Short mmCIF file of C-alpha atoms in Angstrom, two decimals:
data_model
loop_
_atom_site.label_atom_id
_atom_site.label_comp_id
_atom_site.label_asym_id
_atom_site.label_seq_id
_atom_site.Cartn_x
_atom_site.Cartn_y
_atom_site.Cartn_z
CA MET A 1 272.53 -55.63 -106.30
CA HIS A 2 272.73 -53.57 -103.09
CA ILE A 3 269.71 -52.83 -100.95
CA SER A 4 269.50 -50.89 -97.73
CA PRO A 5 269.51 -53.24 -94.69
CA VAL A 6 266.72 -51.19 -93.14
CA LEU A 7 264.61 -51.47 -96.28
CA TRP A 8 265.37 -55.20 -96.50
CA GLN A 9 264.27 -55.84 -92.91
CA PHE A 10 261.12 -53.78 -93.43
CA LEU A 11 260.30 -55.71 -96.60
CA VAL A 12 260.89 -59.14 -95.03
CA LYS A 13 259.01 -58.33 -91.80
CA TRP A 14 256.09 -56.81 -93.70
CA LEU A 15 255.79 -59.87 -95.95
CA THR A 16 256.13 -62.25 -92.99
CA ASN A 17 253.65 -60.47 -90.74
CA SER A 18 251.14 -60.21 -93.57
CA ALA A 19 251.45 -64.01 -94.13
CA LEU A 20 252.65 -63.43 -97.70
CA PHE A 21 256.15 -64.74 -97.09
CA PRO A 22 257.71 -67.43 -94.82
CA ARG A 23 260.08 -66.46 -92.04
CA GLU A 24 263.82 -66.50 -92.62
CA ALA A 25 264.90 -69.13 -90.09
CA SER A 26 268.04 -70.65 -91.66
CA THR A 27 271.41 -69.42 -92.86
CA ILE A 28 270.51 -70.11 -96.49
CA ALA A 29 267.15 -68.29 -96.41
CA PRO A 30 268.51 -64.74 -96.98
CA TYR A 31 270.50 -65.92 -100.01
CA ALA A 32 267.48 -67.69 -101.51
CA ASP A 33 265.30 -64.65 -100.86
CA ALA A 34 267.82 -62.30 -102.45
CA LEU A 35 267.68 -64.31 -105.68
CA TYR A 36 263.91 -64.51 -105.48
CA PHE A 37 263.53 -60.74 -105.05
CA PHE A 38 265.99 -60.12 -107.88
CA LEU A 39 263.92 -62.32 -110.20
CA LEU A 40 260.78 -60.54 -109.02
CA LEU A 41 262.40 -57.14 -109.64
CA ILE A 42 263.55 -57.85 -113.20
CA THR A 43 260.16 -59.41 -113.95
CA ILE A 44 258.35 -56.25 -112.79
CA VAL A 45 260.80 -53.99 -114.64
CA GLY A 46 260.48 -56.06 -117.81
CA LEU A 47 256.69 -56.16 -117.58
CA THR A 48 256.52 -52.40 -117.00
CA LEU A 49 258.89 -51.65 -119.87
CA VAL A 50 257.10 -53.90 -122.37
CA GLY A 51 253.68 -52.64 -121.24
CA ALA A 52 254.80 -49.01 -121.59
CA LEU A 53 256.19 -49.64 -125.08
CA VAL A 54 253.04 -51.43 -126.21
CA PHE A 55 250.86 -48.63 -124.85
CA GLY A 56 253.08 -45.89 -126.33
CA PHE A 57 253.31 -47.51 -129.76
CA SER A 58 249.56 -48.15 -129.85
CA ILE A 59 248.99 -44.40 -129.28
CA ARG A 60 251.71 -43.14 -131.59
CA TYR A 61 250.99 -45.47 -134.48
CA ARG A 62 247.22 -45.64 -134.24
CA LYS A 63 245.27 -45.71 -137.49
CA ASP A 64 244.08 -42.09 -137.51
CA ARG A 65 247.66 -40.81 -137.08
CA SER A 66 249.28 -43.27 -139.49
CA PRO A 67 246.62 -44.27 -142.04
CA VAL A 68 249.29 -45.54 -144.45
CA ALA A 69 251.86 -48.03 -143.26
CA THR A 70 255.45 -46.91 -143.56
CA GLN A 71 258.57 -49.02 -143.71
CA VAL A 72 260.67 -48.87 -140.54
CA GLU A 73 264.34 -49.60 -141.05
CA GLY A 74 266.06 -51.91 -138.57
CA SER A 75 268.65 -50.70 -136.07
CA THR A 76 271.64 -52.91 -135.35
CA LEU A 77 272.35 -51.04 -132.11
CA LEU A 78 268.75 -51.45 -130.91
CA GLU A 79 268.66 -55.17 -131.76
CA ALA A 80 272.02 -55.73 -130.07
CA THR A 81 270.80 -53.87 -126.97
CA TRP A 82 267.61 -55.88 -126.50
CA THR A 83 269.56 -59.08 -127.09
CA ILE A 84 272.60 -58.44 -124.89
CA ILE A 85 270.77 -57.00 -121.87
CA PRO A 86 268.31 -59.94 -121.46
CA LEU A 87 271.16 -62.39 -122.13
CA ALA A 88 273.25 -60.75 -119.40
CA LEU A 89 270.32 -60.92 -116.97
CA PHE A 90 269.71 -64.60 -117.78
CA LEU A 91 273.40 -65.42 -117.26
CA ILE A 92 273.41 -63.56 -113.93
CA CYS A 93 270.38 -65.57 -112.79
CA PHE A 94 271.93 -68.82 -114.01
CA VAL A 95 275.28 -68.31 -112.26
CA TRP A 96 273.58 -66.99 -109.11
CA GLY A 97 271.15 -69.93 -109.04
CA ALA A 98 273.92 -72.48 -109.69
CA LEU A 99 276.04 -71.12 -106.84
CA LEU A 100 273.01 -71.18 -104.54
CA TYR A 101 272.16 -74.74 -105.63
CA PHE A 102 275.65 -76.04 -104.83
CA ARG A 103 275.56 -74.21 -101.52
CA ILE A 104 272.25 -75.84 -100.55
CA TYR A 105 273.05 -79.39 -101.68
CA ASN A 106 276.68 -79.67 -100.54
CA PRO A 107 276.61 -80.03 -96.73
CA PRO A 108 279.65 -79.15 -94.61
CA THR A 109 281.75 -82.05 -93.39
CA ASN A 110 280.75 -81.44 -89.76
CA ALA A 111 277.00 -81.62 -90.44
CA MET A 112 274.87 -83.76 -88.12
CA ASN A 113 273.23 -86.50 -90.20
CA ILE A 114 269.57 -87.36 -89.58
CA TYR A 115 267.68 -89.94 -91.64
CA VAL A 116 264.15 -89.27 -92.86
CA VAL A 117 261.89 -91.99 -94.26
CA GLY A 118 258.79 -90.88 -96.15
CA LYS A 119 255.73 -93.13 -96.05
CA GLN A 120 252.08 -92.77 -96.99
CA TRP A 121 251.36 -90.52 -95.17
CA MET A 122 253.95 -89.54 -92.59
CA TRP A 123 257.57 -88.58 -92.03
CA LYS A 124 259.76 -90.71 -89.79
CA ALA A 125 263.01 -89.20 -88.50
CA GLU A 126 265.88 -91.43 -87.30
CA HIS A 127 268.55 -89.73 -85.18
CA PRO A 128 272.04 -91.26 -84.84
CA GLY A 129 271.58 -91.58 -81.08
CA GLY A 130 268.53 -93.81 -81.54
CA GLN A 131 265.79 -91.20 -81.15
CA HIS A 132 262.78 -91.79 -83.40
CA GLU A 133 260.13 -89.25 -84.34
CA ILE A 134 256.94 -89.32 -86.37
CA ASN A 135 255.99 -86.07 -88.15
CA ASN A 136 258.39 -84.20 -85.87
CA LEU A 137 262.02 -83.22 -86.08
CA HIS A 138 263.97 -81.81 -83.15
CA ILE A 139 267.24 -80.09 -84.05
CA PRO A 140 269.73 -77.79 -82.29
CA GLU A 141 270.10 -74.15 -83.22
CA GLY A 142 273.28 -73.10 -85.02
CA VAL A 143 274.36 -76.64 -86.01
CA PRO A 144 274.51 -77.77 -89.67
CA ILE A 145 271.95 -80.55 -90.19
CA GLN A 146 272.09 -82.96 -93.12
CA LEU A 147 268.96 -84.91 -93.95
CA THR A 148 269.46 -88.23 -95.73
CA MET A 149 266.03 -89.12 -97.08
CA ILE A 150 264.34 -92.02 -98.84
CA SER A 151 260.77 -93.08 -99.56
CA GLN A 152 259.34 -96.45 -98.57
CA ASP A 153 256.56 -96.37 -101.19
CA VAL A 154 255.89 -93.52 -103.65
CA PHE A 155 257.47 -90.18 -104.55
CA HIS A 156 257.32 -87.55 -101.83
CA SER A 157 258.86 -84.10 -101.47
CA PHE A 158 260.20 -82.81 -98.15
CA SER A 159 259.75 -79.08 -97.69
CA ILE A 160 260.42 -76.62 -94.84
CA PRO A 161 259.42 -73.21 -96.27
CA ASP A 162 260.92 -71.20 -93.38
CA PHE A 163 264.31 -72.82 -94.06
CA ARG A 164 263.93 -72.53 -97.87
CA VAL A 165 264.45 -76.29 -98.05
CA LYS A 166 262.76 -78.58 -100.55
CA ARG A 167 264.01 -81.95 -101.71
CA GLU A 168 262.43 -84.87 -103.56
CA VAL A 169 262.19 -88.10 -101.55
CA ILE A 170 262.51 -91.02 -103.95
CA PRO A 171 261.86 -94.76 -103.53
CA GLY A 172 265.03 -96.85 -103.62
CA ARG A 173 267.46 -93.92 -103.58
CA TYR A 174 268.91 -91.62 -100.96
CA SER A 175 268.65 -87.88 -101.47
CA THR A 176 270.23 -85.28 -99.22
CA VAL A 177 269.75 -81.66 -98.25
CA TRP A 178 271.16 -79.55 -95.43
CA PHE A 179 270.35 -76.43 -93.47
CA GLN A 180 271.37 -74.56 -90.34
CA ALA A 181 268.57 -73.14 -88.23
CA THR A 182 269.15 -69.67 -86.81
CA THR A 183 266.07 -69.03 -84.66
CA PRO A 184 264.53 -71.31 -82.00
CA GLY A 185 260.88 -72.05 -82.61
CA THR A 186 258.49 -74.37 -84.41
CA TYR A 187 258.28 -74.57 -88.19
CA HIS A 188 256.06 -76.47 -90.61
CA ILE A 189 257.03 -79.53 -92.67
CA PHE A 190 255.06 -80.21 -95.85
CA CYS A 191 254.99 -82.85 -98.56
CA THR A 192 254.88 -80.88 -101.81
CA GLN A 193 254.53 -83.87 -104.14
CA TYR A 194 251.06 -85.36 -104.54
CA CYS A 195 251.41 -88.83 -103.02
CA GLY A 196 247.87 -90.18 -102.63
CA THR A 197 244.52 -89.55 -101.03
CA LYS A 198 245.91 -88.28 -97.71
CA HIS A 199 248.68 -86.15 -99.22
CA SER A 200 247.35 -82.99 -97.57
CA GLY A 201 247.70 -84.62 -94.15
CA MET A 202 251.38 -85.49 -94.63
CA ILE A 203 252.63 -82.60 -92.52
CA GLY A 204 254.84 -82.18 -89.48
CA GLU A 205 256.85 -79.77 -87.40
CA VAL A 206 260.50 -78.89 -86.94
CA THR A 207 261.34 -77.80 -83.41
CA VAL A 208 264.54 -75.77 -83.16
CA LEU A 209 266.06 -75.90 -79.67
CA THR A 210 269.02 -74.21 -78.04
CA PRO A 211 272.05 -76.53 -77.67
CA ASP A 212 271.31 -77.10 -73.97
CA GLU A 213 267.63 -77.82 -74.62
CA TYR A 214 268.55 -80.20 -77.44
CA LYS A 215 270.95 -82.08 -75.17
CA LYS A 216 268.17 -82.50 -72.61
CA TRP A 217 265.79 -83.67 -75.32
CA THR A 218 268.21 -86.31 -76.64
CA GLU A 219 268.81 -87.64 -73.13
CA SER A 220 265.11 -87.87 -72.35
CA SER A 221 263.96 -89.39 -75.64
CA THR A 222 266.64 -91.96 -76.41
CA SER A 223 265.57 -95.56 -77.00
CA GLY A 224 268.71 -96.78 -75.22
CA MET A 225 270.51 -97.90 -78.38
CA SER A 226 271.99 -95.88 -81.20
CA LEU A 227 271.34 -96.67 -84.87
CA ALA A 228 274.79 -98.22 -85.10
CA GLN A 229 274.07 -100.50 -82.12
CA ASN A 230 270.76 -101.57 -83.66
CA GLY A 231 272.67 -102.23 -86.89
CA GLU A 232 275.20 -104.38 -85.05
CA ARG A 233 272.42 -106.57 -83.63
CA LEU A 234 270.81 -106.87 -87.05
CA PHE A 235 274.19 -107.68 -88.64
CA ALA A 236 274.67 -110.56 -86.21
CA SER A 237 271.08 -111.84 -86.26
CA MET A 238 271.11 -112.13 -90.06
CA GLY A 239 274.37 -114.07 -89.99
CA CYS A 240 276.40 -111.41 -91.81
CA ASN A 241 279.24 -111.84 -89.30
CA ALA A 242 279.74 -115.44 -90.44
CA CYS A 243 281.15 -114.30 -93.81
CA HIS A 244 282.45 -110.79 -93.10
CA THR A 245 284.85 -111.71 -90.29
CA GLY A 246 287.85 -109.77 -91.60
CA ASN A 247 290.00 -112.92 -91.68
CA ALA A 248 292.07 -113.80 -94.74
CA ALA A 249 290.01 -116.96 -95.29
CA ALA A 250 286.65 -115.21 -94.91
CA ARG A 251 284.02 -115.81 -97.59
CA GLY A 252 283.10 -112.12 -97.68
CA PRO A 253 285.21 -108.97 -97.93
CA ASN A 254 286.47 -107.11 -94.89
CA LEU A 255 284.02 -104.33 -93.99
CA ALA A 256 286.07 -102.60 -91.28
CA GLY A 257 287.08 -99.11 -92.40
CA VAL A 258 285.66 -99.63 -95.88
CA TYR A 259 283.23 -96.70 -95.67
CA GLY A 260 284.45 -93.70 -97.64
CA SER A 261 287.05 -95.71 -99.57
CA LYS A 262 287.26 -96.82 -103.19
CA LEU A 263 286.37 -100.48 -103.72
CA ARG A 264 287.36 -102.54 -106.76
CA LEU A 265 284.60 -104.82 -108.05
CA ALA A 266 284.86 -108.14 -109.89
CA SER A 267 283.87 -106.29 -113.07
CA GLY A 268 287.06 -104.22 -112.82
CA SER A 269 285.32 -100.96 -112.00
CA GLU A 270 285.84 -98.91 -108.86
CA VAL A 271 283.07 -97.51 -106.67
CA LEU A 272 282.95 -95.14 -103.72
CA VAL A 273 281.58 -96.85 -100.63
CA ASN A 274 278.94 -94.44 -99.34
CA ASP A 275 275.45 -94.76 -97.86
CA ALA A 276 273.83 -95.42 -101.23
CA TYR A 277 276.37 -98.09 -102.20
CA ILE A 278 276.01 -99.99 -98.90
CA ARG A 279 272.22 -100.00 -99.21
CA ASP A 280 272.30 -101.21 -102.81
CA ALA A 281 274.95 -103.84 -102.05
CA ILE A 282 272.68 -105.34 -99.37
CA LEU A 283 269.64 -105.44 -101.64
CA ASN A 284 271.40 -106.28 -104.94
CA PRO A 285 274.66 -108.04 -103.99
CA SER A 286 275.08 -109.77 -107.37
CA GLN A 287 275.65 -106.37 -108.97
CA HIS A 288 278.34 -105.37 -106.46
CA VAL A 289 280.66 -108.38 -106.15
CA THR A 290 284.01 -107.34 -104.65
CA ALA A 291 287.08 -108.40 -106.64
CA GLY A 292 288.53 -111.68 -105.35
CA TYR A 293 285.28 -113.00 -103.88
CA ALA A 294 282.61 -115.33 -105.19
CA PRO A 295 279.05 -114.04 -105.74
CA ILE A 296 277.54 -116.05 -102.89
CA MET A 297 275.82 -113.31 -100.88
CA PRO A 298 272.01 -113.67 -101.00
CA THR A 299 269.76 -110.72 -101.62
CA TYR A 300 267.85 -109.23 -98.71
CA GLN A 301 265.30 -107.50 -100.89
CA GLY A 302 261.96 -107.48 -99.08
CA GLN A 303 263.50 -108.85 -95.87
CA ILE A 304 264.75 -105.61 -94.34
CA SER A 305 262.78 -102.42 -93.81
CA GLU A 306 264.18 -99.01 -94.73
CA GLU A 307 264.77 -98.40 -91.03
CA GLY A 308 266.76 -101.65 -90.81
CA LEU A 309 268.85 -100.65 -93.81
CA ILE A 310 269.60 -97.32 -92.14
CA ASP A 311 270.74 -99.16 -89.01
CA LEU A 312 273.08 -101.37 -91.06
CA VAL A 313 274.47 -98.38 -92.94
CA GLU A 314 275.20 -96.56 -89.68
CA TYR A 315 276.82 -99.67 -88.20
CA LEU A 316 279.13 -100.18 -91.19
CA LYS A 317 280.01 -96.48 -91.17
CA SER A 318 281.14 -96.85 -87.55
CA LEU A 319 282.97 -100.16 -88.05
CA LYS A 320 286.71 -99.46 -87.72
CA THR A 321 287.97 -102.90 -86.61
CA ASN A 322 286.66 -106.47 -86.72
CA TYR A 323 286.96 -107.05 -82.98
CA ARG A 324 283.23 -106.66 -82.32
CA VAL A 325 282.34 -108.73 -85.41
CA GLN A 326 284.46 -111.66 -84.24
CA GLN A 327 283.23 -111.25 -80.66
CA THR A 328 279.56 -111.44 -81.66
CA LEU A 329 280.33 -114.40 -83.94
CA THR A 330 282.03 -116.26 -81.09
CA THR A 331 279.13 -115.50 -78.76
CA SER A 332 276.63 -116.73 -81.34
CA GLU A 333 278.56 -119.96 -81.91
CA SER A 334 278.84 -120.56 -78.16
CA ASN A 335 275.10 -120.08 -77.67
CA GLN A 336 274.35 -122.55 -80.45
CA ALA A 337 276.75 -125.17 -79.06
CA ALA A 338 275.77 -124.76 -75.40
CA PRO A 339 272.60 -126.95 -75.42
CA MET A 340 274.60 -129.86 -76.84
CA THR A 341 276.97 -129.88 -73.85
CA PRO A 342 275.80 -132.10 -70.95
CA GLY A 343 275.13 -130.18 -67.77
CA VAL A 344 275.22 -126.80 -69.50
CA VAL A 345 272.10 -124.72 -69.85
CA LYS A 346 271.96 -122.11 -72.61
CA PRO A 347 271.42 -118.68 -71.07
#
């Protein structure tokens, strides 16, 4: 369907300025709106056509003009027409919607990943550089952004109407969505899934900055440690480095470079090591025993927060060699042995 660009801009601006329609502030918004307006158009055309036929037939075949009912013979051509045309329209909508769906939920490989944790009743954003936000999300203009989201309690739904983004946020499972903002400004975040008594207050703001402004914001709001660095500290403090050393005699499998690869389990099946697998393997290790290793890893269910799991996931994604693992293990062993040595004070 082709529509004049001038008419399109007039329509969008009129709807936006009259508060009947959200702004188009992402690259996907025009495509979503085009499908929406197409559905609206065929609905209006269909309603008008059916209404006109009902009105016309009620006049033409009213009782005083046709007091005696007459048999109307069927028409194969007419029946085929009103079957094929709606079917063609439905198939167009289906294919169009499917293409749009895959476009929305398949992020580009260069997308910046930001974690979002939904809680009653707030949104917490975790940036790779260690920036943390509550009910706010700062992003750069013109950069693909992937949101990896999970709920800490009940079902939520993350929605940014101006970006045409809406994704369910589910307990115990990561869900993703992506967008690319096109216009600097501030945009609303809503939870569109009823999640308790303060559901209406679970709102926030997305602030779209120019690349230079975003760089300044990241430098001024960093906590000093990235998510991967926090994950490394957690990995060592929980004793994970004692088993996952990368040595041939290690009690746990080598984790360096494992992210993104296929892993063979003791059951004989193969799994893709992604964010969801790492999270589940930490919480339910007995269900994800690597081939060649004993099922000795304890579960950490209830011992690590969702934020801690995100830190561990980011650390294992960044782990390319075992040098740092062995270094932290050696440091930990030295600190434990130091008090036992006469004349040596543990730092």
